[in-house]
mmCIF file of C-alpha atoms and ligand atoms in Angstrom:
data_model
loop_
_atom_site.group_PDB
_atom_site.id
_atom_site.type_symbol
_atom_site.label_atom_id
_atom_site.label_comp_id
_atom_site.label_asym_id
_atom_site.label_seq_id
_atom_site.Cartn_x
_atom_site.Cartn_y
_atom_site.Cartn_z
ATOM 1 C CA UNK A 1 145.886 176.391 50.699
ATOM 2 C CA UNK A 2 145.101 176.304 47.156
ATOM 3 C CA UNK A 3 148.249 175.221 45.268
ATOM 4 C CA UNK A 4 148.701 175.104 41.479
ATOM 5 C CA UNK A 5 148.833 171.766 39.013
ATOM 6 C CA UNK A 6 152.900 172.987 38.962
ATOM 7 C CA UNK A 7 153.634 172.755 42.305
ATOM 8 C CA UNK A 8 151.803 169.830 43.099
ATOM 9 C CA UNK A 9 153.498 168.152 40.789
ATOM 10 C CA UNK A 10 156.871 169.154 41.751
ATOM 11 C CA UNK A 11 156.043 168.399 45.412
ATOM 12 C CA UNK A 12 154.922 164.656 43.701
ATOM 13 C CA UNK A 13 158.349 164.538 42.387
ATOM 14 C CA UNK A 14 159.932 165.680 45.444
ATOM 15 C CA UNK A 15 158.505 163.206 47.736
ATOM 16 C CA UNK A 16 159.187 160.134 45.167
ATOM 17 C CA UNK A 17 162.941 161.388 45.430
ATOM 18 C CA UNK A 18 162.878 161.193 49.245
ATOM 19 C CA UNK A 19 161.126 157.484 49.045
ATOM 20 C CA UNK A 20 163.593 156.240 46.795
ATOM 21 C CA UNK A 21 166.637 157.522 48.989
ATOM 22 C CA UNK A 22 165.357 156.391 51.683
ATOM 23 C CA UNK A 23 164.848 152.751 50.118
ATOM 24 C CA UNK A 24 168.478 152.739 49.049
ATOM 25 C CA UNK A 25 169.742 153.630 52.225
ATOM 26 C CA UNK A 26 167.883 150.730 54.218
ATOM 27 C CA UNK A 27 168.827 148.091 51.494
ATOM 28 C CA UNK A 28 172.324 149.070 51.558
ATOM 29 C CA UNK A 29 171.865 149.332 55.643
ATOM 30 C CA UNK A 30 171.562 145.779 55.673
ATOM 31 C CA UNK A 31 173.940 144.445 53.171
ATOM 32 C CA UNK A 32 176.613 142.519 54.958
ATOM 33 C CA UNK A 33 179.896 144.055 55.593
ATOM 34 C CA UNK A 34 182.684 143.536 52.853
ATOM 35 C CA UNK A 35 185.187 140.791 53.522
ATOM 36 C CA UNK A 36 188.576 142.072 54.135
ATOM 37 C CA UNK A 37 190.494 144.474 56.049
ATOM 38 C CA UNK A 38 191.645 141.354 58.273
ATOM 39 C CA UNK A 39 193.545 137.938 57.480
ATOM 40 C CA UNK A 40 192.207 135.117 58.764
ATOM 41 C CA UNK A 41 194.184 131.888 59.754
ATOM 42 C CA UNK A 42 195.160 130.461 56.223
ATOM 43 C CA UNK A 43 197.115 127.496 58.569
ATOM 44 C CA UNK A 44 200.446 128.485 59.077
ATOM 45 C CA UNK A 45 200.904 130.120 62.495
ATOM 46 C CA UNK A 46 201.501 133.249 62.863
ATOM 47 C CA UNK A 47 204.244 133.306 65.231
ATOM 48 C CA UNK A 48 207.280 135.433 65.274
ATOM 49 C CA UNK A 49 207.751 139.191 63.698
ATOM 50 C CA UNK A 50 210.154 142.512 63.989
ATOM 51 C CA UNK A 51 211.462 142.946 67.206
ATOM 52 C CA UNK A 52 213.709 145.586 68.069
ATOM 53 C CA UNK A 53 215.850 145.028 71.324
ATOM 54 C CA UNK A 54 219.591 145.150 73.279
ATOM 55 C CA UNK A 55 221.453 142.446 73.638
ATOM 56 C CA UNK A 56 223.644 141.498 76.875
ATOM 57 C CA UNK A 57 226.579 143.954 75.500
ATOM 58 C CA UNK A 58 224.123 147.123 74.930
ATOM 59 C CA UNK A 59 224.206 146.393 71.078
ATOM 60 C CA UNK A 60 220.551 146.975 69.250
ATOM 61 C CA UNK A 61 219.319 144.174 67.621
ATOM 62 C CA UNK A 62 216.858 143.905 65.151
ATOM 63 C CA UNK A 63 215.335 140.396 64.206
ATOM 64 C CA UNK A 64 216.413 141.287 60.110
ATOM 65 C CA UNK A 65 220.007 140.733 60.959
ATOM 66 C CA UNK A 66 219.195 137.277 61.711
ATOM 67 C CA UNK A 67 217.774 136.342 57.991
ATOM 68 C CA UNK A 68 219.484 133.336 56.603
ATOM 69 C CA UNK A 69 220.076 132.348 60.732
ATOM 70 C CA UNK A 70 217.738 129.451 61.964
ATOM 71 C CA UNK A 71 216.787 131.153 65.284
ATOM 72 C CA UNK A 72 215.660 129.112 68.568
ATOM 73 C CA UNK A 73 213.884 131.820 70.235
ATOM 74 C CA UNK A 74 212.890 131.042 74.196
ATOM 75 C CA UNK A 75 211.603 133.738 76.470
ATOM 76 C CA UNK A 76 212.003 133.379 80.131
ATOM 77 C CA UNK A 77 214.167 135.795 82.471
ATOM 78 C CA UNK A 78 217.091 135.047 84.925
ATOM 79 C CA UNK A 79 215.499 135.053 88.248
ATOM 80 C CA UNK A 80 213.117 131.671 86.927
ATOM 81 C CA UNK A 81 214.002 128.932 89.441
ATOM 82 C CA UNK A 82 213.762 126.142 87.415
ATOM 83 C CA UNK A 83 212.450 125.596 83.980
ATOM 84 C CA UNK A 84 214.419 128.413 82.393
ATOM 85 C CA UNK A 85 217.975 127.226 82.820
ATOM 86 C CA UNK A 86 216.638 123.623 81.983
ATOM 87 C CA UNK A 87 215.203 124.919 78.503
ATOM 88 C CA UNK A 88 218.359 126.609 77.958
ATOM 89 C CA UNK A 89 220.804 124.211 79.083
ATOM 90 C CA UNK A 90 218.760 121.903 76.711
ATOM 91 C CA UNK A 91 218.796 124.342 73.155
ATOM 92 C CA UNK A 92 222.798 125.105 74.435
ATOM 93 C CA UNK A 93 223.519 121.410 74.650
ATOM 94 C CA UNK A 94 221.227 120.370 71.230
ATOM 95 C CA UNK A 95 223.466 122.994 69.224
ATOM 96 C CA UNK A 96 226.694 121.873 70.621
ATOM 97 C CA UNK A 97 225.701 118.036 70.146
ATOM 98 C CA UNK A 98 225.129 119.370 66.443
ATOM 99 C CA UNK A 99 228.227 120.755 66.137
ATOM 100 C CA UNK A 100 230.352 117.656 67.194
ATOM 101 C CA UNK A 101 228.745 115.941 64.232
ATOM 102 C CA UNK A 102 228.901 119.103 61.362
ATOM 103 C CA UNK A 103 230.243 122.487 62.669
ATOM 104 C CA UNK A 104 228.703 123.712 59.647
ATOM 105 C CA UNK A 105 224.845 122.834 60.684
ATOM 106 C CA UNK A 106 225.456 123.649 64.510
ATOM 107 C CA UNK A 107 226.883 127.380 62.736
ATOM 108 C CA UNK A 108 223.373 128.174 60.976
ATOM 109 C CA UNK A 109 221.455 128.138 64.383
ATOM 110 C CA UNK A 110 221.057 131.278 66.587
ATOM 111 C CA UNK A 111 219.727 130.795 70.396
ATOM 112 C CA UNK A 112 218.193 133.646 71.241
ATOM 113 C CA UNK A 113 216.732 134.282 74.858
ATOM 114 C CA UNK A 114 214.177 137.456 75.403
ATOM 115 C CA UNK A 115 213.670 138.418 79.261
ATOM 116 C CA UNK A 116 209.757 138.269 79.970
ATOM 117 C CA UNK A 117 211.184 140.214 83.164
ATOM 118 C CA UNK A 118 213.002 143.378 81.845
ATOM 119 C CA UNK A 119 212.879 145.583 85.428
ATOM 120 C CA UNK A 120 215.392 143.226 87.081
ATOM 121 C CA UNK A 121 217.017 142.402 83.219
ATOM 122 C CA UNK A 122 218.891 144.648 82.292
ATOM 123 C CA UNK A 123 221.829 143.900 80.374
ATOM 124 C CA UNK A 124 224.600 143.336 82.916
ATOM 125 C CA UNK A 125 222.161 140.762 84.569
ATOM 126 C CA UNK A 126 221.723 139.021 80.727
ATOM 127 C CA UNK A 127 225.768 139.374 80.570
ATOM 128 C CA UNK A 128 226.227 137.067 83.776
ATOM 129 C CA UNK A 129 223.699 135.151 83.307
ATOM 130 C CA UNK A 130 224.309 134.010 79.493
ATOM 131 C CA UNK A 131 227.871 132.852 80.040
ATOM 132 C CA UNK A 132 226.273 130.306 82.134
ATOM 133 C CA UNK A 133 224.951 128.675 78.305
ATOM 134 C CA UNK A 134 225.748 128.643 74.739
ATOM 135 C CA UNK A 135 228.366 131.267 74.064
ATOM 136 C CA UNK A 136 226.994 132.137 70.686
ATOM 137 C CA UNK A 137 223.306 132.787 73.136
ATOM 138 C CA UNK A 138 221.902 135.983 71.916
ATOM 139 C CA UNK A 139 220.795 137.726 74.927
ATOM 140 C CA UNK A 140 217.961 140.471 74.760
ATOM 141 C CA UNK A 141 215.858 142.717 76.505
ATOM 142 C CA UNK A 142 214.424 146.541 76.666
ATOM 143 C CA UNK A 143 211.729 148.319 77.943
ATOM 144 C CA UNK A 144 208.633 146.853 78.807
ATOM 145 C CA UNK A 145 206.795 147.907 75.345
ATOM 146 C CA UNK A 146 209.697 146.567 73.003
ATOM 147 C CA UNK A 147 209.212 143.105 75.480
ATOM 148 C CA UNK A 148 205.447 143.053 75.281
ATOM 149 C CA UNK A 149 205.283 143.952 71.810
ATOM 150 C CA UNK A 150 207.913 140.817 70.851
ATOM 151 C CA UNK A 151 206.147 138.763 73.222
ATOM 152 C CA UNK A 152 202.474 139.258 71.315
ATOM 153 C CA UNK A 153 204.549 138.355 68.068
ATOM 154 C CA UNK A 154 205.378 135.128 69.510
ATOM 155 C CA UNK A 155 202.071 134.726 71.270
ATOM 156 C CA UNK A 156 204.002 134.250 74.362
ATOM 157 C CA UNK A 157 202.159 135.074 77.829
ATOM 158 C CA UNK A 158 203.980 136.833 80.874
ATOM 159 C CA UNK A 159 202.696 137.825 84.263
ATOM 160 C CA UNK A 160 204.460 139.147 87.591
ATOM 161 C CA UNK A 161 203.419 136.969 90.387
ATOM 162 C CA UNK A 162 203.405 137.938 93.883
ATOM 163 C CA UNK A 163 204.475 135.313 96.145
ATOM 164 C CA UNK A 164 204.316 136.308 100.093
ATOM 165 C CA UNK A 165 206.637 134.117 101.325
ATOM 166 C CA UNK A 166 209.789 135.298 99.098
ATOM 167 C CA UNK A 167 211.409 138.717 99.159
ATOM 168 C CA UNK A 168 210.964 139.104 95.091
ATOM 169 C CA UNK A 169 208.022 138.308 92.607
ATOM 170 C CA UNK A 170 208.449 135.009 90.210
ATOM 171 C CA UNK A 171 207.528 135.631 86.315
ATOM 172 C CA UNK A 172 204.432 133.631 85.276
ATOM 173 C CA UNK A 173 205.570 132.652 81.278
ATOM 174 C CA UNK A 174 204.717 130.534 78.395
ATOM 175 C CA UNK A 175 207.595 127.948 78.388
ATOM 176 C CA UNK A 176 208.169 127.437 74.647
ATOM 177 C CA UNK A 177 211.188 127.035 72.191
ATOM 178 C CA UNK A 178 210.477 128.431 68.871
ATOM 179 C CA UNK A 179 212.416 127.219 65.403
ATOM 180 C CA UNK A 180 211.793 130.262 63.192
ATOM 181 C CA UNK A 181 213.320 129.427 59.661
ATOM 182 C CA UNK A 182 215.941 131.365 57.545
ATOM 183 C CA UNK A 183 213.371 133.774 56.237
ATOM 184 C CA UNK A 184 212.483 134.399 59.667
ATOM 185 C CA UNK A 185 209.077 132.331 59.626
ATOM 186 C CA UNK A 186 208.140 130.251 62.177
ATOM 187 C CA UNK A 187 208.990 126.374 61.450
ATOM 188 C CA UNK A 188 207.926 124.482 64.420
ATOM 189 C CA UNK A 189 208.432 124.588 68.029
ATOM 190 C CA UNK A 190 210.173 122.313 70.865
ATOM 191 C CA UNK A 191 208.303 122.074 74.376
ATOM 192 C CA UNK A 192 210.969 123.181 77.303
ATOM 193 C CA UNK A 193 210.996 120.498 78.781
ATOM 194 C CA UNK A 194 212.315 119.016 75.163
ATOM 195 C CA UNK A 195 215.490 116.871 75.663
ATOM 196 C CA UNK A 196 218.949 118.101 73.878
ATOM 197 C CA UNK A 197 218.218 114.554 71.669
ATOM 198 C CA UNK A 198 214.467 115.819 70.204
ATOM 199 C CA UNK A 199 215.852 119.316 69.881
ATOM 200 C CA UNK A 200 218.397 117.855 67.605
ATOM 201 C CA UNK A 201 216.563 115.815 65.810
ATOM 202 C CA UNK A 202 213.987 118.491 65.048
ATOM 203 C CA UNK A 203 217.002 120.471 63.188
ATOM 204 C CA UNK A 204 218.262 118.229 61.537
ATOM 205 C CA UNK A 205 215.308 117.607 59.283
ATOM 206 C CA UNK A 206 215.484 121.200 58.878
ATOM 207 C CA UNK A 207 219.051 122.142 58.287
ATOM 208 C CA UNK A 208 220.854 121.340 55.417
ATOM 209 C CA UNK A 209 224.394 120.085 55.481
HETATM 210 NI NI1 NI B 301 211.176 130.438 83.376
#
């Protein structure tokens, strides 16, 4: 097909254009991905965050109310057999131990329990089972998103477990008794089996009288 000096040229031209596009889409094809869009660890732990749940007498409570609080925050649920009422025992006793010495320290600390088991939780079971420690214990639970999504913020870990030879299922859970400062940032945390001495002590260089 005879084609003109014009054309040819233009086809030429054409053809470059399609090279060159093509070139700039591999090379940008393989340019790593931007940074960003993420945060990586910078070293403080990212523990803790808005939570949004009812407390043993029906109230909503958000974690905001409880800026300028210290907060011990310990998740468990009422049915745990053992290490539950020992961790809770231990943060009820620490804050009254604090008190005897400076009713003004023991006064900016909040204990706060979240149910890991909010089925059999429900508030009247938090209600009985919360006047068995600190009276000032902040009770909570809610349905099973607002408990996962609180539980993720405080990289806590929950499962039901089976167990054949009782009637009811136990609560597999992280066992862990968080400090989260007055700005609502997490501080430092107290294993449960932490005695009402350490738990103290760990305040105290924290609080100021
Ligand atoms: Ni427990």
């Amino acid at each position: 097909m005879p084609t003109s000096p014009l054309v040819r040229a233009v086809l030429i031209f054409v053809i470059g254009l399609l090279v060159l596009a093509g070139g700039a889409a591999a090379y940008l094809w393989t340019l790593p991905p931007k940074p960003g869009g993420y945060v990586s660890s910078s070293g403080t732990a990212l523990v803790g965050g808005p939570f949004e749940l009812i407390d043993q007498t029906g109230a909503v409570r958000r974690d905001g109310e409880f800026r300028g609080q210290f907060m011990l925050v310990y998740f468990g649920y009422t049915y745990c057999p053992d290490v539950c009422p020992v961790s809770l025992t231990n943060m009820s006793t620490a804050i009254d131990m604090l008190g005897d010495s400076d009713p003004s320290l023991a006064d900016q600390v909040t204990p706060i329990f979240i149910t890991v088991d909010p089925d059999r939780d429900d508030t009247a079971a938090l209600a009985a089972y919360a006047e068995h420690f600190h009276p000032r214990l902040v009770a909570l639970t809610g349905d099973m998103d607002q408990i996962s999504a609180a539980a993720k913020a405080y990289r806590v870990y929950f499962a039901k477990v089976e167990d054949d030879s009782a009637s009811d299922y136990l609560v597999d859970h992280s066992a862990i008794i968080y400090l989260m400062g007055s700005d609502g940032a997490y501080i430092s945390h107290f294993p449960h089996n932490a005695t009402p001495e350490e738990i103290v002590s760990g305040l105290r260089r924290r609080l100021t009288s």
